[in-house]
Coordinates of C-alpha atoms and ligand atoms in Angstrom, one line a residue:
M12 CA 0.1 -0.2 0.1
A13 CA 1.5 3.3 -0.8
G14 CA 1.0 6.8 0.1
E15 CA 0.5 8.7 3.4
R16 CA -2.0 6.6 5.6
V17 CA -3.8 8.6 8.3
I18 CA -4.1 7.0 11.6
R19 CA -8.0 7.1 12.3
R20 CA -8.2 7.2 16.1
L21 CA -6.1 8.4 18.8
P22 CA -6.4 7.0 22.7
R23 CA -8.4 8.4 25.0
D24 CA -8.0 7.5 28.6
T25 CA -11.0 8.2 31.0
G26 CA -11.0 8.6 34.7
V27 CA -7.2 9.2 36.4
T28 CA -5.7 6.1 37.5
G29 CA -5.1 5.9 40.9
W30 CA -2.0 3.8 40.7
D31 CA 0.0 6.8 39.1
A32 CA -2.1 9.6 40.9
V33 CA -0.6 8.4 44.1
L34 CA 3.2 8.8 43.0
P35 CA 5.3 11.9 43.3
P36 CA 4.9 14.0 40.1
K37 CA 7.3 13.0 37.3
P38 CA 9.0 15.0 35.0
D39 CA 7.9 15.2 31.5
Y40 CA 9.3 13.9 28.6
P41 CA 9.4 16.2 25.6
V42 CA 6.8 16.7 22.7
A43 CA 8.4 15.5 19.6
E44 CA 9.3 18.6 17.3
G45 CA 10.9 19.1 13.8
S46 CA 12.7 16.7 11.7
I47 CA 14.1 13.3 14.0
T48 CA 16.0 10.3 12.2
A49 CA 16.1 6.9 14.1
D50 CA 16.9 3.5 13.4
W51 CA 14.0 2.2 15.3
L52 CA 10.8 3.9 16.0
V53 CA 8.7 2.3 18.8
I54 CA 5.1 3.7 18.8
G55 CA 3.5 3.1 22.4
G56 CA 4.6 3.7 25.6
G57 CA 3.0 0.5 27.4
F58 CA 4.3 -2.7 28.5
A59 CA 4.9 -3.7 24.8
G60 CA 6.4 -0.5 23.6
L61 CA 8.7 -0.2 26.6
S62 CA 10.1 -3.9 26.8
A63 CA 10.8 -3.4 23.0
A64 CA 12.7 -0.4 24.0
K65 CA 14.5 -2.2 26.5
R66 CA 15.5 -5.0 24.4
L67 CA 16.7 -2.8 21.7
T68 CA 19.3 -1.5 24.5
E69 CA 20.5 -4.9 24.8
L70 CA 20.3 -6.2 21.4
R71 CA 21.1 -3.2 19.3
G72 CA 22.9 -0.8 22.1
G73 CA 24.5 1.5 19.3
D74 CA 21.5 2.3 17.5
K75 CA 18.9 5.4 18.0
T76 CA 15.7 4.5 19.3
V77 CA 12.8 6.8 19.4
L78 CA 9.6 6.1 21.4
L79 CA 6.5 8.0 21.1
E80 CA 3.5 8.1 23.5
A81 CA 0.3 9.6 22.8
G82 CA -0.6 10.7 26.1
R83 CA 1.8 10.6 29.4
I84 CA 3.9 7.5 30.3
A85 CA 2.0 5.4 32.8
S86 CA -1.4 7.5 32.3
G87 CA -2.5 5.0 29.7
P88 CA -3.8 1.1 30.1
A89 CA -0.3 0.1 31.4
G90 CA -0.4 2.1 34.6
R91 CA -4.1 1.5 35.0
N92 CA -4.3 -2.2 35.2
S93 CA -4.6 -4.6 38.5
G94 CA -0.6 -5.4 38.4
F95 CA -1.0 -9.2 38.2
M96 CA 1.8 -10.3 36.1
I97 CA 0.6 -14.2 36.2
D98 CA 2.5 -17.3 35.4
L99 CA -0.1 -19.6 35.3
P100 CA -3.3 -18.8 32.7
H101 CA -6.6 -17.7 34.6
E102 CA -8.9 -17.5 31.5
L103 CA -11.7 -19.6 32.0
N104 CA -12.0 -21.3 28.5
D105 CA -15.5 -22.7 28.0
S106 CA -14.7 -25.9 26.4
A107 CA -11.9 -27.0 28.3
G108 CA -11.8 -25.3 31.8
Y109 CA -8.9 -23.3 32.7
V110 CA -6.1 -24.9 31.0
G111 CA -5.8 -26.1 27.1
G112 CA -3.5 -28.6 26.1
V113 CA -0.8 -29.7 28.5
E114 CA 2.4 -28.8 26.3
A115 CA 0.5 -25.6 24.9
D116 CA -0.2 -24.7 28.6
R117 CA 3.4 -25.7 30.0
L118 CA 5.0 -23.5 27.0
Q119 CA 2.8 -20.4 28.3
I120 CA 3.6 -20.7 31.6
T121 CA 7.5 -21.0 30.8
L122 CA 7.1 -18.0 28.5
N123 CA 5.2 -15.8 31.1
R124 CA 8.0 -16.6 33.5
Q125 CA 10.6 -15.2 31.1
A126 CA 8.4 -12.2 31.2
Q127 CA 8.3 -12.0 34.9
D128 CA 12.3 -12.6 34.8
F129 CA 12.3 -9.8 32.6
A130 CA 10.4 -7.5 34.9
R131 CA 12.5 -8.6 37.8
A132 CA 15.8 -8.0 36.0
C133 CA 14.4 -4.5 34.8
A134 CA 13.7 -3.7 38.3
A135 CA 17.2 -5.0 39.6
Q136 CA 18.8 -3.1 37.0
Y137 CA 17.1 0.4 37.3
D138 CA 16.9 0.1 41.0
M139 CA 13.2 0.2 41.4
P140 CA 11.5 0.4 44.6
A141 CA 10.5 -3.0 46.0
E142 CA 6.7 -2.6 45.5
A143 CA 7.1 -1.8 41.6
V144 CA 7.7 -5.3 41.2
A145 CA 7.0 -7.8 43.9
S146 CA 7.1 -11.5 43.7
V147 CA 4.5 -12.5 46.1
G148 CA 2.0 -14.5 44.5
R149 CA -1.9 -14.2 44.1
T150 CA -4.7 -16.2 45.6
N151 CA -7.8 -17.1 43.6
G152 CA -10.8 -16.2 46.1
A153 CA -13.8 -18.1 45.9
V154 CA -17.0 -16.6 47.8
N155 CA -19.5 -19.6 47.0
A156 CA -20.0 -23.2 46.1
S157 CA -19.6 -22.4 42.4
G158 CA -16.0 -20.3 43.1
E159 CA -15.0 -23.4 45.1
A160 CA -15.8 -25.8 42.4
H161 CA -13.5 -23.4 39.9
N162 CA -10.6 -23.5 42.2
H163 CA -11.2 -27.3 42.7
A164 CA -11.0 -28.2 39.1
Y165 CA -8.3 -25.5 38.6
A166 CA -5.9 -27.0 41.3
E167 CA -6.3 -30.4 39.8
Q168 CA -5.5 -29.2 36.5
L169 CA -2.5 -27.2 37.9
A170 CA -1.4 -30.8 39.6
A171 CA -1.8 -32.5 36.2
L172 CA 0.9 -29.6 34.9
G173 CA 3.1 -30.1 38.0
E174 CA 2.4 -26.8 39.3
E175 CA 2.3 -26.0 42.9
S176 CA -1.3 -24.4 44.5
I177 CA -2.1 -24.0 47.9
Q178 CA -5.6 -24.5 49.6
L179 CA -6.7 -21.7 52.1
S180 CA -9.7 -22.1 54.2
A181 CA -12.1 -19.3 55.4
D182 CA -10.0 -18.9 58.2
D183 CA -6.6 -18.3 56.1
M184 CA -8.4 -16.1 54.0
K185 CA -9.6 -13.9 56.9
A186 CA -5.9 -14.1 58.4
M187 CA -4.9 -12.4 55.0
T188 CA -7.4 -10.3 54.0
G189 CA -9.1 -9.2 57.4
T190 CA -12.5 -10.0 56.0
D191 CA -14.6 -13.1 56.2
Y192 CA -16.3 -12.6 52.8
Y193 CA -14.1 -15.5 51.3
S194 CA -15.3 -19.2 51.9
S195 CA -12.0 -20.4 50.6
G196 CA -8.9 -19.8 48.2
L197 CA -6.2 -21.2 46.1
F198 CA -2.9 -19.6 46.6
L199 CA -0.7 -19.6 43.4
P200 CA 2.9 -18.6 44.4
G201 CA 4.0 -17.6 41.0
A202 CA 2.5 -14.4 40.4
V203 CA 4.2 -11.2 40.3
L204 CA 2.4 -8.0 41.8
L205 CA 3.4 -5.1 40.0
Q206 CA 2.6 -1.4 41.4
P207 CA 1.8 -1.1 37.7
A208 CA 2.6 2.8 37.4
L209 CA 5.5 2.8 39.2
Y210 CA 7.1 0.1 37.1
I211 CA 6.0 1.5 33.9
R212 CA 7.5 4.9 35.0
E213 CA 10.6 3.4 36.4
L214 CA 11.2 1.1 33.0
A215 CA 10.7 4.3 30.9
Q216 CA 13.3 6.3 32.9
G217 CA 15.7 3.1 32.8
V218 CA 15.6 2.8 29.1
S219 CA 15.7 6.8 28.7
R220 CA 18.6 7.1 30.9
K221 CA 20.8 4.3 29.3
E222 CA 24.4 5.2 28.2
P223 CA 25.8 6.0 25.6
F224 CA 22.6 5.7 23.5
P225 CA 19.6 6.0 25.6
A226 CA 16.2 5.6 24.1
V227 CA 14.6 8.9 23.2
I228 CA 11.0 9.0 24.7
Y229 CA 8.5 11.7 23.9
E230 CA 5.0 12.3 25.3
G231 CA 2.2 14.0 24.1
S232 CA 3.2 12.9 20.7
P233 CA 0.7 10.5 19.1
A234 CA 1.7 9.0 15.4
I235 CA -0.9 10.5 13.6
S236 CA 0.2 9.2 9.9
F237 CA 3.0 7.0 8.5
E238 CA 4.2 6.2 4.8
R239 CA 6.8 3.6 3.6
Q240 CA 9.6 5.5 2.1
G241 CA 12.4 3.3 0.6
D242 CA 13.2 0.6 3.1
G243 CA 12.1 2.6 6.0
W244 CA 9.1 4.7 7.3
V245 CA 8.2 8.4 7.8
V246 CA 5.6 8.7 10.8
K247 CA 4.3 12.1 11.5
T248 CA 3.1 13.3 14.8
P249 CA 1.3 17.0 15.1
K250 CA 4.8 18.6 15.5
A251 CA 7.2 16.2 14.0
T252 CA 8.5 14.2 11.2
I253 CA 10.3 10.9 12.0
H254 CA 12.3 9.3 9.5
A255 CA 12.9 5.6 10.6
G256 CA 14.8 2.5 9.3
A257 CA 12.1 0.2 11.3
V258 CA 8.7 0.6 13.1
I259 CA 7.5 -1.3 16.2
M260 CA 3.5 -0.5 16.6
A261 CA 2.9 -1.1 20.2
V262 CA -0.6 0.0 20.6
N263 CA -2.5 -2.9 21.4
G264 CA -6.0 -2.3 20.1
H265 CA -5.1 1.0 18.4
A266 CA -3.3 -1.0 15.8
E267 CA -6.8 -0.9 14.3
S268 CA -6.7 3.1 14.2
F269 CA -3.6 2.5 12.0
G270 CA -5.9 0.2 9.4
F271 CA -4.4 -3.1 10.3
F272 CA -6.5 -6.2 11.6
K273 CA -9.6 -4.6 10.6
R274 CA -12.7 -6.1 12.2
R275 CA -10.7 -8.6 14.0
L276 CA -9.9 -6.9 17.2
M277 CA -12.4 -6.8 20.3
H278 CA -12.4 -3.3 22.4
V279 CA -13.2 -4.1 25.7
F280 CA -13.0 -2.0 28.5
T281 CA -12.9 -2.9 32.5
Y282 CA -12.7 -0.4 35.4
A283 CA -11.3 0.1 38.7
S284 CA -11.2 2.2 41.9
M285 CA -8.6 2.9 44.6
S286 CA -9.4 3.8 48.2
E287 CA -8.5 6.8 50.5
P288 CA -5.4 5.8 52.0
L289 CA -5.9 3.4 55.5
S290 CA -5.4 5.1 58.5
E291 CA -3.5 3.4 61.6
D292 CA -6.6 3.1 63.3
Q293 CA -8.6 1.8 59.8
Q294 CA -5.6 -0.9 59.4
R295 CA -6.3 -2.1 62.9
R296 CA -9.9 -2.6 62.5
L297 CA -9.4 -4.3 59.2
G298 CA -6.5 -6.6 60.4
G299 CA -4.8 -9.3 58.2
A300 CA -1.5 -8.6 56.1
S301 CA -0.6 -5.0 54.6
S302 CA -0.6 -6.5 51.0
W303 CA -2.1 -9.1 48.9
G304 CA -3.9 -9.6 45.7
I305 CA -6.9 -11.6 45.2
T306 CA -8.2 -12.8 41.5
P307 CA -11.8 -14.1 41.4
A308 CA -12.4 -17.8 41.0
D309 CA -14.8 -16.7 38.4
P310 CA -12.9 -14.2 36.0
M311 CA -15.9 -12.0 35.5
G312 CA -15.6 -11.3 39.3
S313 CA -13.7 -8.5 41.3
T314 CA -10.3 -8.7 41.7
V315 CA -9.0 -6.9 45.0
R316 CA -5.8 -5.8 46.2
R317 CA -4.4 -4.2 49.2
H318 CA -1.1 -2.2 48.1
D319 CA 1.2 -0.9 50.5
G320 CA 3.8 1.6 49.0
I321 CA 4.7 5.4 48.4
G322 CA 1.1 6.3 47.9
G323 CA 0.3 4.9 51.6
N324 CA -1.7 1.5 52.3
R325 CA -4.7 1.3 50.1
I326 CA -6.9 -0.9 48.7
V327 CA -7.8 -1.4 44.7
I328 CA -11.3 -3.0 43.4
R329 CA -11.7 -3.5 39.9
N330 CA -14.8 -5.2 38.1
R331 CA -17.4 -4.6 35.3
W332 CA -16.6 -5.2 31.4
T333 CA -18.2 -3.2 28.7
Y334 CA -17.6 -3.9 24.9
N335 CA -16.9 -0.5 23.1
S336 CA -16.1 -0.5 19.3
S337 CA -15.5 2.8 19.5
M338 CA -12.6 2.4 22.0
E339 CA -13.7 5.2 24.3
V340 CA -15.9 5.1 27.2
S341 CA -17.3 8.4 29.2
E342 CA -16.7 9.9 32.4
A343 CA -20.7 9.0 33.2
R344 CA -19.7 5.2 32.6
V345 CA -17.0 5.6 35.1
A346 CA -19.0 7.2 37.6
A347 CA -21.6 4.6 37.4
F348 CA -19.1 1.9 37.7
R349 CA -17.7 3.5 40.6
R350 CA -20.8 2.8 42.7
D351 CA -20.2 -1.0 41.9
H352 CA -16.7 -0.8 43.4
E353 CA -18.2 1.2 46.4
R354 CA -20.9 -2.0 46.8
A355 CA -17.9 -4.6 46.4
F356 CA -16.0 -2.5 49.0
T357 CA -18.6 -2.4 51.3
R358 CA -19.7 -6.2 51.0
R359 CA -16.2 -7.4 51.6
F360 CA -14.7 -4.6 54.2
P361 CA -18.0 -3.5 56.3
M362 CA -15.5 -2.4 59.1
L363 CA -14.3 0.3 56.5
D364 CA -17.4 2.1 56.3
D365 CA -15.3 5.6 56.8
V366 CA -13.1 4.9 53.7
G367 CA -14.0 6.1 50.5
M368 CA -12.9 6.1 47.3
A369 CA -10.0 8.4 46.0
H370 CA -9.8 7.6 42.1
S371 CA -11.9 5.8 39.6
W372 CA -11.0 5.0 36.0
G373 CA -11.6 2.9 33.1
G374 CA -9.2 1.3 30.6
R375 CA -9.0 -0.6 27.5
L376 CA -8.2 -4.3 26.9
C377 CA -7.7 -5.6 23.5
L378 CA -8.8 -9.3 22.4
S379 CA -9.3 -11.5 19.7
R380 CA -12.0 -14.0 19.3
N381 CA -9.7 -17.0 18.9
S382 CA -7.3 -15.6 21.7
V383 CA -4.4 -14.9 19.4
P384 CA -1.9 -12.1 19.5
A385 CA -1.6 -9.5 16.5
F386 CA 2.1 -10.0 16.1
G387 CA 4.5 -10.1 13.6
E388 CA 6.2 -8.1 10.5
I389 CA 2.9 -7.1 8.9
E390 CA 4.7 -4.9 6.1
P391 CA 8.6 -4.9 5.6
N392 CA 10.2 -3.2 8.4
F393 CA 6.8 -2.7 10.1
Y394 CA 6.3 -5.0 13.3
S395 CA 3.2 -5.3 15.3
A396 CA 3.2 -6.1 19.2
C397 CA -0.5 -6.1 19.9
C398 CA -3.5 -7.5 21.0
Q399 CA -2.6 -9.0 24.5
N400 CA -6.0 -10.5 25.4
G401 CA -6.5 -9.2 28.4
L402 CA -3.0 -10.3 30.1
G403 CA -0.7 -7.4 28.8
T404 CA 1.5 -7.3 31.7
A405 CA 3.1 -10.4 30.6
K406 CA 2.0 -11.0 27.0
G407 CA 2.7 -7.5 26.4
T408 CA 6.4 -7.7 27.7
L409 CA 6.8 -10.7 25.7
S410 CA 5.4 -9.5 22.3
G411 CA 7.7 -6.2 22.6
I412 CA 10.8 -8.6 23.5
A413 CA 9.6 -10.8 20.5
A414 CA 9.2 -7.9 17.9
I415 CA 12.8 -7.0 18.6
E416 CA 14.1 -10.4 18.3
L417 CA 12.3 -11.2 15.1
A418 CA 13.2 -7.7 13.7
T419 CA 17.0 -8.6 14.8
R420 CA 16.6 -12.0 13.4
A421 CA 17.2 -13.6 17.0
N422 CA 15.1 -17.1 16.5
S423 CA 13.9 -17.1 19.8
P424 CA 11.1 -19.5 21.4
I425 CA 9.3 -16.3 22.4
V426 CA 9.4 -15.4 18.4
Q427 CA 8.5 -19.0 17.4
D428 CA 5.5 -19.0 19.8
L429 CA 4.0 -15.8 18.7
Q430 CA 4.7 -16.7 15.1
S431 CA 2.6 -20.0 15.4
Y432 CA -0.8 -18.4 15.8
D433 CA -3.5 -17.9 13.4
E434 CA -4.5 -14.6 12.6
P435 CA -7.2 -12.8 14.9
S436 CA -10.4 -14.2 13.3
R437 CA -13.0 -11.9 11.7
L438 CA -15.5 -10.5 14.0
P439 CA -19.6 -10.3 13.0
P440 CA -20.7 -7.1 11.3
E441 CA -21.8 -3.9 13.4
P442 CA -24.0 -4.0 15.4
I443 CA -24.0 -7.7 15.7
A444 CA -20.9 -7.8 17.2
S445 CA -21.1 -5.0 19.8
L446 CA -24.7 -6.6 20.6
G447 CA -23.5 -10.1 20.7
A448 CA -20.6 -9.0 23.1
T449 CA -22.8 -7.1 25.4
I450 CA -25.2 -9.7 26.0
V451 CA -22.5 -12.4 26.5
L452 CA -20.5 -10.0 29.3
R453 CA -23.8 -9.2 30.8
W454 CA -24.8 -13.0 31.1
R455 CA -21.2 -14.0 32.5
E456 CA -21.4 -10.9 34.9
W457 CA -24.8 -11.9 36.0
R458 CA -23.6 -16.1 36.7
A459 CA -20.6 -14.3 38.9
A460 CA -22.6 -11.8 40.7
G461 CA -21.7 -13.4 43.9
E462 CA -18.0 -12.7 43.1
I463 CA -18.4 -9.2 42.1
Ligands
FAD26 C1 -8.5 -1.7 34.8 C2 -7.9 -2.7 34.2 C3 -7.2 -3.7 34.9 C4 -6.1 -4.7 34.2 N1 -5.5 -6.0 35.1 C5 -4.5 -6.4 34.6 C6 -4.0 -7.5 35.0 O1 -4.0 -7.4 36.5 N2 -3.1 -8.3 34.6 C7 -2.7 -8.0 33.2 O2 -1.9 -8.4 32.7 N3 -3.4 -7.2 32.4 C8 -4.4 -6.5 33.0 N4 -5.0 -5.6 32.3 C9 -4.6 -5.1 30.9 C10 -3.4 -4.5 30.7 O3 -3.8 -3.4 31.0 C11 -3.0 -4.5 29.1 O4 -3.4 -5.6 28.4 C12 -1.8 -4.0 28.7 O5 -1.6 -2.5 29.4 C13 -1.4 -4.0 27.2 O6 -0.1 -3.3 27.2 P1 0.4 -3.0 25.7 O7 1.9 -2.2 25.9 O8 0.1 -3.7 24.6 O9 -0.7 -1.7 25.5 P2 -1.0 -0.4 26.4 O10 -0.8 -0.5 27.7 O11 -2.4 0.3 25.8 O12 0.1 0.6 25.7 C14 -0.1 1.2 24.3 C15 0.4 2.6 24.4 O13 0.2 3.2 23.0 C16 -0.2 4.2 23.2 N5 -0.6 4.8 22.0 C17 -2.0 4.4 21.2 N6 -1.9 5.0 19.9 C18 -0.7 5.6 19.8 C19 -0.5 6.7 18.7 N7 -1.1 6.9 17.6 N8 0.5 7.3 19.2 C20 1.4 7.1 20.1 N9 1.0 6.3 21.1 C21 -0.1 5.7 20.9 C22 -1.4 4.5 24.4 O14 -1.6 5.7 24.5 C23 -0.8 3.6 25.3 O15 -0.1 3.9 26.3 C24 -6.0 -4.3 32.9 C25 -6.5 -3.6 32.3 C26 -7.5 -2.9 32.8 C27 -8.1 -1.5 32.2

């Protein structure tokens, strides 16, 4: 395809992510201006884009890398998620339960652990605060017989894979969380809990300070058009023209805004709220450990974290899902779901009736119908590291690493895996796709009501 191609939509993030808001203000990266030349242009400053930039510092330290972020580093989905960087798959697959074929699952677990190792290595190399990347595990919390049955089946499947999980009783759950809301739990020791905004900020700072050839990061600098020129690419932002040898498109669902994978990506939002910091008295009333992470036994339920760090000791609740092919949601929607977060909070923590929510936000995820990534060299020297299927902390990290390994012809197991999938499958036409997805989401939420 020749000529200049216009990027149809730019990202819009609704509500302020608490993970970023509780951190001290960070210095801004500059806005891209004028004529810029680079060997590598990474578009998108989330897990995929920053991991790609980091891998470039390792494999192509002498090359010039430029990274464009449309908004501010850590204010997009990468700084809005719940921070569960999981090793074990947790998506409930309708046909086969939690895990698919044994060999495929083993490979996924191995690769997810490589993503975790990468995050831990970055944390050590860039001297991140301990809360940025904490290898503390997570618990699948059950609140009723159906959740317990999920956990039971999951534990058996994990045992078949040779993976450890530890059954927790209602008393164990109360000892950890301070609430008697959970009837049991399944502790999965391999999960890493991120303070996502802190990790993303520190990763950006690390790659942009790498001497002698730092990655040059620009914020508030959306790519608005791109065009092939010779072997390379010309990408425009509102104030700059960038000539790059190769482009890594790391924009998750916005790949569709670039004109790729049209009608093949599902744009889903989920929502979270973060509490005010708990006072010492409130922490005493609650009891339990000062930090922990609970994923729901049914994936449609609430994830809940108690986090202790620079921003104080706070509780974060995530629930509710919507399908938005427009890739945008309104402030009113975030405000409405904040009430669901408040209800979920009150049900779990009645002893904290004087604690309110300080921040509420929504965030984009990108899924494909057949749960595959949108990955590869999609045009000469133009690489896609998109569509993380809701597990972007690990999968985004892997796809960013793999895009660089593919581009530099390093034949790694991550590249082989990401290249082994079919293309994302085609969606039904609108409005059938939106209607169908909305009905499925509402039905699954209704079924998981006890866990919300
Ligand atoms: C509330 C919530 C909870 C979640 N919890 C978890 C969890 O616990 N664990 C987990 O693994 N995942 C979770 N996720 C999903 C996770 O956040 C995403 O999968 C992940 O952020 C995807 O990473 P990415 O780097 O591919 O894309 P993104 O993080 O979306 O980064 C892409 C970046 O590209 C930028 N961009 C887009 N278009 C342009 C353009 N034209 N020019 C320049 N820049 C552009 C965007 O601004 C964005 O910053 C959650 C998501 C939400 C919203």
